[in-house]
Coordinates of C-alpha atoms and ligand atoms in Angstrom, one line a residue:
M1 CA 136.5 126.3 64.0
S2 CA 133.6 124.0 63.0
H3 CA 132.4 120.9 64.8
T4 CA 129.8 118.2 64.2
L5 CA 127.4 117.6 67.1
S6 CA 125.0 114.7 67.1
S7 CA 121.9 113.7 69.1
D8 CA 118.8 111.7 68.6
F9 CA 116.7 114.8 68.3
L10 CA 117.4 118.4 67.4
I11 CA 115.0 121.2 68.5
I12 CA 115.4 124.7 67.2
G13 CA 113.9 127.3 69.6
S14 CA 113.2 127.5 73.3
G15 CA 109.7 128.9 73.8
I16 CA 106.8 126.8 74.9
A17 CA 106.9 124.7 71.8
G18 CA 110.6 123.9 71.8
L19 CA 110.9 123.3 75.6
S20 CA 107.8 121.2 76.1
L21 CA 108.9 119.1 73.1
A22 CA 112.3 118.8 74.6
L23 CA 110.9 117.5 77.9
K24 CA 108.6 114.9 76.1
A25 CA 111.4 113.8 73.7
S26 CA 113.9 113.3 76.5
E27 CA 111.8 110.3 77.5
I28 CA 112.7 108.7 74.1
G29 CA 116.3 109.8 73.4
T30 CA 118.9 112.5 73.7
V31 CA 117.9 116.0 72.8
R32 CA 119.8 119.2 71.8
V33 CA 118.0 122.5 71.9
V34 CA 119.6 125.4 70.0
T35 CA 118.3 128.9 70.6
K36 CA 119.6 132.1 69.2
R37 CA 119.7 134.2 72.4
A38 CA 119.2 133.4 76.1
L39 CA 116.9 130.4 76.8
S40 CA 113.9 132.4 77.9
D41 CA 114.1 135.0 75.1
S42 CA 110.9 134.1 73.4
A43 CA 107.4 135.3 72.6
T44 CA 106.2 132.8 75.1
D45 CA 107.8 134.9 77.9
Y46 CA 105.7 137.8 76.8
A47 CA 102.3 136.2 76.8
Q48 CA 100.0 137.9 79.3
G49 CA 96.5 136.6 78.8
G50 CA 96.8 132.8 79.2
L51 CA 95.7 129.4 77.9
A52 CA 92.2 128.6 76.7
A53 CA 90.8 125.3 77.9
V54 CA 87.5 123.8 79.0
F55 CA 87.5 123.6 82.8
A56 CA 84.4 125.5 83.8
E57 CA 81.0 124.1 84.7
G58 CA 78.6 124.9 81.8
D59 CA 81.5 125.1 79.3
S60 CA 82.0 122.3 76.8
F61 CA 84.4 121.1 74.1
D62 CA 81.7 121.8 71.5
A63 CA 81.4 125.5 72.6
H64 CA 85.2 126.0 72.5
V65 CA 85.3 124.3 69.1
R66 CA 82.5 126.5 67.9
D67 CA 84.2 129.7 69.0
T68 CA 87.5 128.6 67.4
L69 CA 85.7 127.8 64.1
D70 CA 83.8 131.1 64.2
A71 CA 87.0 133.1 64.6
G72 CA 88.7 131.1 61.9
A73 CA 86.2 132.3 59.3
G74 CA 85.8 129.1 57.3
L75 CA 89.4 128.0 57.1
C76 CA 90.0 126.0 60.3
D77 CA 90.5 122.3 60.0
E78 CA 87.8 121.0 62.3
T79 CA 89.7 117.7 63.0
V80 CA 92.6 119.7 64.3
V81 CA 90.4 122.1 66.3
R82 CA 88.6 119.2 68.0
R83 CA 91.9 117.5 68.8
V84 CA 93.5 120.6 70.3
V85 CA 90.4 121.6 72.3
A86 CA 89.9 118.1 73.7
E87 CA 93.6 117.6 74.6
A88 CA 94.2 121.1 76.0
P89 CA 93.1 120.3 79.6
E90 CA 95.4 117.3 79.8
R91 CA 98.4 119.3 78.4
I92 CA 97.7 122.1 80.9
N93 CA 97.9 119.5 83.6
D94 CA 101.4 118.7 82.2
L95 CA 102.3 122.4 82.9
V96 CA 100.9 122.1 86.4
R97 CA 103.1 119.0 86.9
W98 CA 106.1 120.9 85.6
G99 CA 105.5 123.6 88.2
V100 CA 103.2 126.3 86.8
R101 CA 101.0 127.7 89.5
F102 CA 97.9 129.1 87.7
S103 CA 95.8 131.7 89.5
V104 CA 93.1 130.2 91.6
A105 CA 89.6 131.5 92.2
P106 CA 88.8 133.2 95.5
P107 CA 87.6 130.5 98.0
K108 CA 84.0 131.9 98.1
A109 CA 83.4 131.3 94.4
A110 CA 81.5 128.1 94.1
A111 CA 83.1 126.7 90.9
A112 CA 83.7 123.3 89.4
T113 CA 87.4 124.2 89.1
A114 CA 89.9 125.8 91.4
F115 CA 91.4 127.8 88.6
E116 CA 90.4 131.5 88.1
L117 CA 89.2 131.6 84.5
G118 CA 89.4 134.8 82.4
L119 CA 87.2 135.9 79.6
E120 CA 88.7 137.1 76.3
G121 CA 87.3 138.4 73.0
G122 CA 85.6 135.7 70.8
H123 CA 85.2 133.3 73.7
S124 CA 81.5 132.6 74.7
R125 CA 82.6 131.4 78.1
R126 CA 85.3 132.1 80.8
R127 CA 88.0 129.6 80.0
I128 CA 91.4 131.4 80.1
L129 CA 93.8 129.9 82.7
H130 CA 96.3 132.5 83.7
V131 CA 99.0 133.4 86.2
G132 CA 98.1 137.0 87.0
D133 CA 98.9 138.9 83.8
Y134 CA 102.3 137.3 83.3
T135 CA 101.3 133.8 82.3
G136 CA 103.9 133.3 79.6
H137 CA 106.7 134.3 81.9
A138 CA 105.5 131.9 84.5
V139 CA 105.2 129.1 82.0
E140 CA 108.6 129.8 80.4
Q141 CA 110.3 129.9 83.8
A142 CA 108.9 126.6 84.8
L143 CA 109.9 125.0 81.5
V144 CA 113.4 126.5 81.7
E145 CA 113.9 125.1 85.2
R146 CA 112.8 121.6 84.1
V147 CA 115.0 121.4 81.0
R148 CA 118.0 122.8 82.9
E149 CA 117.8 119.9 85.4
N150 CA 117.2 117.2 82.7
P151 CA 120.4 115.3 81.9
R152 CA 119.2 114.1 78.6
I153 CA 118.8 117.6 77.2
T154 CA 121.8 119.7 76.1
L155 CA 121.1 123.4 75.7
H156 CA 123.0 125.6 73.3
E157 CA 122.2 129.2 74.0
H158 CA 123.3 132.0 71.6
H159 CA 123.3 129.5 68.7
F160 CA 121.6 130.7 65.6
A161 CA 120.2 128.1 63.1
V162 CA 121.2 129.3 59.7
D163 CA 119.8 126.6 57.4
L164 CA 118.5 123.1 57.5
I165 CA 120.6 120.2 56.2
T166 CA 118.5 118.0 53.8
R167 CA 119.4 115.1 51.5
A168 CA 118.0 117.1 48.6
H169 CA 120.1 120.2 49.4
L170 CA 123.2 118.0 49.4
G171 CA 122.3 116.4 46.1
Q172 CA 121.8 112.9 47.7
P173 CA 119.8 110.4 45.7
G174 CA 116.5 108.9 46.9
P175 CA 113.8 110.5 49.0
D176 CA 114.4 113.8 50.8
A177 CA 114.8 114.0 54.5
C178 CA 116.1 116.5 57.1
A179 CA 119.3 115.5 58.8
G180 CA 119.8 118.6 61.1
A181 CA 121.0 122.2 60.7
Y182 CA 124.0 124.4 60.2
V183 CA 124.2 126.6 63.4
L184 CA 126.2 129.8 64.0
D185 CA 127.8 130.0 67.4
I186 CA 127.3 133.7 68.1
E187 CA 129.7 134.1 71.0
Q188 CA 132.6 131.8 69.9
G189 CA 132.2 132.2 66.1
G190 CA 132.0 129.3 63.6
V191 CA 129.2 127.5 62.0
H192 CA 128.7 124.0 63.4
T193 CA 126.9 121.0 61.9
F194 CA 124.1 119.6 64.1
L195 CA 123.0 116.1 63.1
A196 CA 119.9 114.2 64.4
R197 CA 117.4 111.5 63.5
A198 CA 114.7 114.1 63.5
T199 CA 114.6 117.9 63.7
A200 CA 111.9 120.2 64.9
L201 CA 111.4 123.9 64.1
A202 CA 110.0 125.7 67.1
T203 CA 111.3 129.1 66.1
G204 CA 108.1 131.1 66.7
G205 CA 106.5 133.8 64.6
A206 CA 107.6 136.8 62.5
G207 CA 106.1 140.0 63.9
K208 CA 109.4 141.8 63.2
V209 CA 108.5 141.7 59.5
Y210 CA 106.3 144.7 60.5
L211 CA 107.3 148.1 61.7
Y212 CA 105.0 148.0 64.7
T213 CA 104.7 144.7 66.6
S214 CA 104.0 143.3 70.0
N215 CA 106.6 140.6 69.4
P216 CA 110.1 140.5 70.9
D217 CA 113.2 140.9 68.7
I218 CA 113.6 137.2 68.2
A219 CA 110.4 137.0 66.0
T220 CA 112.0 137.2 62.6
G221 CA 110.4 134.2 60.9
D222 CA 113.7 132.2 60.7
G223 CA 112.0 128.8 60.8
M224 CA 109.5 129.8 58.1
A225 CA 112.4 131.1 55.9
M226 CA 114.6 128.0 56.5
A227 CA 111.7 125.7 55.7
H228 CA 110.9 127.6 52.5
R229 CA 114.5 127.5 51.4
A230 CA 114.6 123.7 52.1
G231 CA 111.5 123.2 49.9
A232 CA 108.8 122.6 52.5
R233 CA 105.2 123.7 51.9
L234 CA 104.0 126.8 53.8
A235 CA 100.4 128.0 54.1
N236 CA 98.1 130.9 54.9
L237 CA 100.8 133.6 55.4
E238 CA 98.4 136.4 54.5
F239 CA 96.6 135.9 57.8
V240 CA 98.6 138.2 60.1
Q241 CA 96.8 139.1 63.4
F242 CA 97.2 142.6 64.4
H243 CA 96.7 143.0 68.2
P244 CA 94.3 146.0 68.6
T245 CA 96.0 147.4 71.8
C246 CA 99.7 147.9 72.1
L247 CA 100.7 150.7 74.5
F248 CA 101.3 153.9 72.5
H249 CA 104.3 155.6 74.2
P250 CA 107.6 156.7 72.7
K251 CA 109.6 154.6 75.4
A252 CA 107.4 151.5 75.2
K253 CA 108.9 149.4 72.4
N254 CA 106.4 146.6 72.2
F255 CA 104.3 146.5 75.4
L256 CA 100.9 144.8 74.9
I257 CA 97.8 145.7 76.8
T258 CA 96.1 142.3 77.1
E259 CA 92.7 141.5 75.6
A260 CA 91.7 140.4 79.2
L261 CA 91.3 144.1 80.0
R262 CA 88.5 144.3 77.5
G263 CA 87.2 141.0 79.0
E264 CA 87.0 142.8 82.3
G265 CA 85.1 145.7 80.9
A266 CA 87.6 148.2 79.4
I267 CA 86.1 150.5 76.8
L268 CA 87.8 151.9 73.7
K269 CA 87.3 155.6 73.0
N270 CA 88.7 158.2 70.6
R271 CA 90.4 161.3 71.9
A272 CA 87.0 163.1 72.1
G273 CA 85.9 160.3 74.5
E274 CA 83.5 158.7 72.0
R275 CA 83.1 154.9 72.0
F276 CA 83.4 153.7 68.4
V277 CA 83.8 149.9 68.1
K278 CA 80.1 149.2 68.4
K279 CA 79.6 150.9 65.0
A280 CA 81.7 148.1 63.5
D281 CA 80.3 145.2 65.5
P282 CA 77.5 144.8 68.0
R283 CA 79.8 142.8 70.3
G284 CA 81.8 146.0 70.7
E285 CA 85.1 145.6 72.6
L286 CA 84.6 141.8 72.8
A287 CA 84.4 141.3 69.1
P288 CA 87.3 139.2 67.6
R289 CA 90.6 141.0 67.3
D290 CA 90.6 141.7 63.6
I291 CA 87.4 143.5 63.9
V292 CA 88.6 145.6 66.8
A293 CA 92.0 146.3 65.2
R294 CA 90.3 147.4 61.9
A295 CA 87.8 149.6 63.8
I296 CA 90.7 151.4 65.5
D297 CA 92.7 151.6 62.2
E298 CA 89.6 153.2 60.5
E299 CA 88.9 155.5 63.4
L300 CA 92.6 156.7 63.4
K301 CA 92.4 157.3 59.7
R302 CA 89.1 159.1 60.0
T303 CA 90.2 161.4 62.8
G304 CA 93.9 161.7 61.9
E305 CA 94.7 160.9 65.5
E306 CA 97.8 158.8 66.4
C307 CA 96.2 156.6 69.0
A308 CA 93.0 155.4 70.6
F309 CA 92.3 155.1 74.4
L310 CA 91.4 152.1 76.5
D311 CA 89.4 153.0 79.7
I312 CA 89.1 150.6 82.6
T313 CA 88.9 153.1 85.4
A314 CA 85.4 151.9 86.2
R315 CA 86.7 148.6 87.7
G316 CA 88.3 150.3 90.7
A317 CA 91.9 150.4 91.9
D318 CA 91.9 147.3 94.2
F319 CA 90.6 145.0 91.4
L320 CA 93.0 146.4 88.8
R321 CA 96.1 146.2 91.0
R322 CA 95.3 142.5 91.9
R323 CA 94.2 141.3 88.4
F324 CA 96.6 143.3 86.2
P325 CA 99.7 144.0 88.4
K326 CA 102.2 144.0 85.6
I327 CA 100.2 146.3 83.3
H328 CA 99.5 148.6 86.2
E329 CA 103.1 148.8 87.2
R330 CA 104.5 149.1 83.7
C331 CA 102.0 151.9 82.7
L332 CA 102.8 153.7 85.9
S333 CA 106.5 153.7 84.9
Y334 CA 105.5 155.6 81.8
G335 CA 103.4 158.0 83.9
I336 CA 100.0 156.4 83.2
D337 CA 97.9 155.3 86.2
I338 CA 95.3 152.9 84.7
T339 CA 93.2 153.1 87.8
T340 CA 92.4 156.8 87.1
Q341 CA 93.6 157.4 83.5
R342 CA 92.9 156.2 79.9
I343 CA 95.6 154.1 78.3
P344 CA 96.8 155.3 74.8
V345 CA 96.9 152.3 72.4
V346 CA 97.6 151.4 68.7
P347 CA 97.3 148.2 66.8
A348 CA 100.5 146.2 66.1
A349 CA 101.5 143.0 64.3
H350 CA 101.0 140.2 66.8
Y351 CA 100.6 136.7 65.5
F352 CA 101.1 134.7 62.3
C353 CA 98.3 132.3 61.7
G354 CA 100.1 130.8 58.8
G355 CA 103.5 129.1 58.7
V356 CA 105.1 125.8 57.9
W357 CA 102.3 123.4 56.9
T358 CA 102.0 120.3 59.1
D359 CA 99.7 117.3 59.5
L360 CA 98.1 116.2 62.8
G361 CA 101.4 114.7 64.0
G362 CA 103.3 118.0 63.4
S363 CA 105.2 116.6 60.4
T364 CA 106.0 118.9 57.5
T365 CA 106.3 117.9 53.9
I366 CA 110.0 117.2 54.4
P367 CA 110.4 113.8 56.1
R368 CA 112.1 113.9 59.6
L369 CA 111.3 117.6 59.9
S370 CA 108.5 118.7 62.2
A371 CA 107.2 122.2 63.0
L372 CA 105.2 123.3 66.0
G373 CA 104.2 126.5 67.8
E374 CA 103.8 129.7 66.0
V375 CA 106.2 128.7 63.2
A376 CA 103.6 126.1 62.1
C377 CA 100.3 126.2 60.3
T378 CA 98.5 123.2 61.7
G379 CA 95.0 124.2 60.6
L380 CA 93.8 125.2 64.1
H381 CA 93.6 129.0 63.5
G382 CA 92.3 129.2 59.9
A383 CA 91.9 132.8 58.8
N384 CA 92.0 134.2 62.4
R385 CA 93.3 132.9 65.7
L386 CA 91.0 132.8 68.7
A387 CA 92.7 134.5 71.7
S388 CA 94.8 132.2 74.0
N389 CA 94.5 129.2 71.6
S390 CA 98.2 129.3 70.6
L391 CA 99.9 128.3 73.8
P392 CA 97.7 125.2 74.2
E393 CA 98.3 124.4 70.5
A394 CA 102.0 124.3 71.0
L395 CA 101.6 121.9 74.0
V396 CA 99.3 119.6 72.1
F397 CA 101.6 119.4 69.1
A398 CA 104.7 118.9 71.2
Q399 CA 103.0 115.7 72.5
A400 CA 102.0 114.8 68.9
V401 CA 105.6 115.3 67.6
A402 CA 107.1 113.3 70.5
R403 CA 104.6 110.4 69.7
R404 CA 105.8 110.4 66.1
W405 CA 109.5 110.4 67.2
E406 CA 108.9 107.3 69.2
D407 CA 108.9 105.4 65.9
L408 CA 112.4 106.7 65.2
K409 CA 113.9 105.2 68.4
S410 CA 116.2 102.9 66.5
A411 CA 116.3 104.6 63.1
D412 CA 119.5 105.8 61.5
T413 CA 120.2 109.5 60.9
P414 CA 119.1 110.5 57.4
L415 CA 122.8 111.4 56.6
A416 CA 126.0 110.0 58.1
A417 CA 128.4 112.7 59.4
A418 CA 130.9 111.8 56.6
D419 CA 128.3 112.7 53.9
V420 CA 127.7 116.2 55.3
P421 CA 130.3 118.9 54.3
A422 CA 131.3 121.5 56.8
W423 CA 129.8 125.0 56.3
N424 CA 131.7 126.8 53.6
P425 CA 132.2 130.5 54.4
G426 CA 133.3 131.1 50.8
Q427 CA 135.1 134.4 50.2
A428 CA 133.3 136.2 53.1
R429 CA 135.0 139.1 54.8
N430 CA 134.2 140.9 58.0
P431 CA 131.1 143.0 57.6
D432 CA 132.1 146.6 57.4
E433 CA 128.8 148.2 56.3
Q434 CA 126.3 147.5 59.1
V435 CA 124.4 150.6 58.0
V436 CA 123.3 148.8 54.9
I437 CA 121.7 146.1 56.9
R438 CA 119.9 148.6 59.2
Q439 CA 118.7 150.6 56.2
V440 CA 117.2 147.5 54.4
W441 CA 115.7 146.2 57.7
E442 CA 113.8 149.5 58.1
E443 CA 112.7 149.6 54.5
V444 CA 111.2 146.2 54.6
R445 CA 109.4 146.7 57.8
R446 CA 108.0 150.1 56.9
F447 CA 106.6 149.1 53.5
M448 CA 105.2 145.9 55.0
W449 CA 103.4 148.1 57.5
N450 CA 102.2 150.6 54.9
Y451 CA 101.4 148.3 52.0
V452 CA 100.7 144.9 53.5
G453 CA 99.2 145.9 56.9
I454 CA 95.7 145.8 58.4
A455 CA 93.8 147.0 55.2
R456 CA 95.3 146.0 51.8
T457 CA 94.8 146.7 48.1
T458 CA 96.0 144.8 45.1
K459 CA 98.0 147.9 43.9
R460 CA 99.8 148.2 47.2
L461 CA 100.5 144.5 47.3
E462 CA 102.0 144.7 43.8
R463 CA 104.1 147.6 44.8
A464 CA 105.4 145.7 47.8
K465 CA 106.1 142.7 45.6
S466 CA 108.4 144.7 43.3
R467 CA 110.1 146.3 46.3
I468 CA 110.8 143.0 48.0
A469 CA 112.1 141.4 44.8
F470 CA 114.6 144.3 44.4
L471 CA 115.7 144.1 48.1
Q472 CA 116.0 140.4 48.1
K473 CA 118.5 140.6 45.2
E474 CA 120.5 143.2 47.2
I475 CA 120.4 141.0 50.4
H476 CA 121.5 138.0 48.4
E477 CA 124.6 139.7 47.1
Y478 CA 125.5 141.0 50.5
Y479 CA 124.9 137.6 52.1
W480 CA 127.5 135.8 50.0
D481 CA 130.1 138.6 50.4
F482 CA 130.1 139.1 54.1
L483 CA 130.6 137.0 57.2
L484 CA 127.4 135.8 58.8
T485 CA 126.1 137.9 61.7
P486 CA 122.7 137.5 63.4
D487 CA 121.5 140.8 61.9
L488 CA 122.3 139.7 58.4
L489 CA 120.7 136.3 58.9
E490 CA 117.5 137.9 60.4
L491 CA 117.3 140.4 57.5
R492 CA 117.6 137.6 55.0
N493 CA 114.8 135.8 56.8
I494 CA 112.4 138.7 57.3
A495 CA 112.7 139.4 53.5
V496 CA 111.8 135.8 52.7
V497 CA 108.7 135.9 55.0
A498 CA 107.7 139.4 53.7
D499 CA 107.8 138.0 50.1
L500 CA 105.7 135.0 51.2
V501 CA 103.1 137.2 52.9
I502 CA 102.8 139.3 49.8
R503 CA 102.4 136.4 47.5
C504 CA 99.8 134.7 49.7
G505 CA 98.0 138.1 49.9
L506 CA 97.9 138.4 46.1
A507 CA 96.7 134.9 45.6
R508 CA 93.6 135.4 47.9
Q509 CA 91.2 137.5 45.9
E510 CA 88.6 138.0 48.7
S511 CA 88.5 139.4 52.2
R512 CA 88.4 136.7 54.9
G513 CA 89.3 136.7 58.6
L514 CA 92.5 138.7 59.0
H515 CA 93.0 139.3 55.3
F516 CA 91.2 142.5 54.2
T517 CA 91.6 143.9 50.8
A518 CA 89.6 146.9 49.6
D519 CA 89.6 145.4 46.0
W520 CA 87.8 142.3 47.1
P521 CA 85.9 143.5 50.3
R522 CA 83.6 140.5 50.5
T523 CA 84.1 136.9 51.6
D524 CA 83.8 134.6 48.6
P525 CA 81.7 131.5 49.8
S526 CA 83.3 129.4 47.1
L527 CA 86.7 129.8 48.7
A528 CA 85.6 128.4 52.2
G529 CA 88.0 125.6 53.1
R530 CA 90.6 126.7 50.5
A531 CA 93.9 127.5 52.1
T532 CA 96.8 129.4 50.5
F533 CA 99.9 127.3 49.8
V534 CA 103.4 128.4 48.9
E535 CA 106.0 126.0 47.6
G536 CA 109.0 127.3 45.8
D537 CA 107.8 129.9 43.4
R538 CA 104.2 128.8 43.4
A539 CA 101.4 130.3 45.5
Y540 CA 98.0 128.8 45.0
L541 CA 94.6 128.2 46.7
A542 CA 93.5 124.7 47.3
N543 CA 91.4 122.5 49.6
A544 CA 93.5 121.6 52.6
P545 CA 94.7 118.0 52.0
E546 CA 92.8 115.5 54.3
I547 CA 95.4 115.7 57.0
A548 CA 93.4 113.6 59.4
S549 CA 93.8 110.6 57.0
R550 CA 97.6 111.2 56.9
D551 CA 97.9 110.9 60.7
Ligands
FAD1 C1 102.9 140.1 73.8 C2 102.3 138.8 73.4 C3 101.3 138.3 74.2 C4 100.7 137.1 73.9 N1 99.7 136.5 74.7 C5 99.3 135.3 74.4 C6 98.3 134.7 75.3 O1 97.9 135.2 76.3 N2 97.9 133.4 75.0 C7 98.3 132.7 73.9 O2 97.9 131.6 73.6 N3 99.2 133.3 73.0 C8 99.7 134.5 73.3 N4 100.7 135.1 72.5 C9 101.2 134.3 71.4 C10 102.1 133.2 72.0 O3 102.9 133.8 73.0 C11 103.1 132.7 70.9 O4 102.4 132.3 69.8 C12 103.8 131.5 71.5 O5 104.5 131.8 72.7 C13 104.8 131.0 70.5 O6 105.6 130.0 71.1 P1 106.7 129.3 70.3 O7 107.4 128.4 71.2 O8 106.2 128.8 69.0 O9 107.7 130.5 69.9 P2 108.5 131.5 70.9 O10 108.1 131.5 72.3 O11 108.6 132.8 70.2 O12 110.0 130.9 70.8 C14 110.8 130.9 69.7 C15 112.2 130.4 70.0 O13 112.9 130.2 68.8 C16 114.2 130.8 68.9 N5 114.7 131.0 67.6 C17 114.1 131.7 66.6 N6 114.8 131.7 65.4 C18 115.9 130.9 65.7 C19 117.0 130.5 65.0 N7 117.2 130.9 63.7 N8 118.0 129.8 65.6 C20 117.8 129.4 66.9 N9 116.8 129.8 67.7 C21 115.8 130.5 67.1 C22 113.9 132.1 69.7 O14 115.1 132.6 70.2 C23 112.9 131.5 70.8 O15 113.7 130.8 71.8 C24 101.2 136.3 72.8 C25 102.3 136.8 72.0 C26 102.8 138.1 72.3 C27 104.0 138.6 71.5

């Protein structure tokens, strides 16, 4: 059974980006939020470190901007960086209003702010607001409580957005615009038509494209794939951040050991107990993530070991239990006492700096379609994200999108319900070969890890390109023959994102930030400021359009 459901605004995704936008947009009109699992199932819920913002005495917007630009390796859009850095404190105060209780400094610390501020790699000052080491969970819980009590917001859990509905897609004359999305009701069955004046993708990242990832299972790049299929411009997908330190334990699927541990003095050692990161960078353990991840990758390749070790035993048990309660407890459950033992760690795919290209107002190249949070490429992160900048980015862009949506208060929907056909399931039968889906899933994720991982070569990228072309054909055939399931939809989406990462990687013939290729090991100064764009079949490098002037 299929229905048509209308609202002023449609938001796909319920992490920090989707829910903070829902709260802002509810002040303008009615909002529907669709999310493919339970409401709090999101990368946001996993964030440990915190949110970077200038609160400390002696810190400044200029210093935060400088650190962000340094990490971004010549590809950040400075206008966006300045906007996010300057607005972050105000948006964090929104979170405080919505009920987030950030950790406060002990009373004896004479500080300009009551907040306890952490230090993370790449930051020249302490500026990370946190709630213990479960910041994301605390933020997500507060947002979930606020949206649940808001009468203007309707929540649709276990609803999977399949594809965007656009005028172009339906062959309508005139300029393109997004009118909503087709959404699979996972529990009741049926694909429903959601129509709205404006739609936002807040679907998060795509860590599941890789075999090893810190991301939760929802991170399958659905929003990036949907936007690409709808004809939107995407950018900078070769810049995948690998977090240097995921817990290495057969039972720990994706447990991250936060960067904040290194901020508090943790040392990386090999099995023989030798410290090795300083050989790669004089900043040692506090060098940006890509440098630390590559140093570990090289050390593992050199020694043939499976993991490296993080040692924070010097900080003492009382401090560690208070500052890192969750990590302490979780590691103990695997038989590792971080107060007395070294923690085994490996790098894992963590964050997509690239995504759906947006301007300063969060608008994509398809009118009435916005993107925000990890699904988006706003220009903030450039070639490498500075730690703890992504949660504030989502908040700042939620505000920007809501501001844009104010102009649509009395606009019509881009398509009337009568012009939108119901989803056509075609000749689809019940899926009877789930094993095929599992096999292809594993294949994509494994060759992405091996061929398109931390260190790349042109030959390996070419090999990955021909593998993904073959697999996409197979998935396409399967897709039209069988009834939709979340697994099949996610497989189709990770294959699209894998293809885009490979094409962006091949287009960039240099090493910069997170993209390292042994065939072009140096950064080419002539490519500074040139982002990688993908639109349809085209992948090309170009100077980022003057997005500030489009705002
Ligand atoms: C372990 C870990 C630690 C991190 N620590 C930090 C940190 O300390 N500081 C920091 O700034 N950043 C951190 N990050 C990054 C940060 O958490 C994410 O970038 C951010 O939470 C993304 O928020 P989001 O709202 O864009 O996406 P998410 O929080 O991932 O939410 C995406 C939502 O979209 C839904 N969705 C996806 N596809 C569909 C679909 N097809 N249909 C319907 N719904 C869909 C999902 O179910 C989910 O609700 C961390 C990330 C991880 C994984």
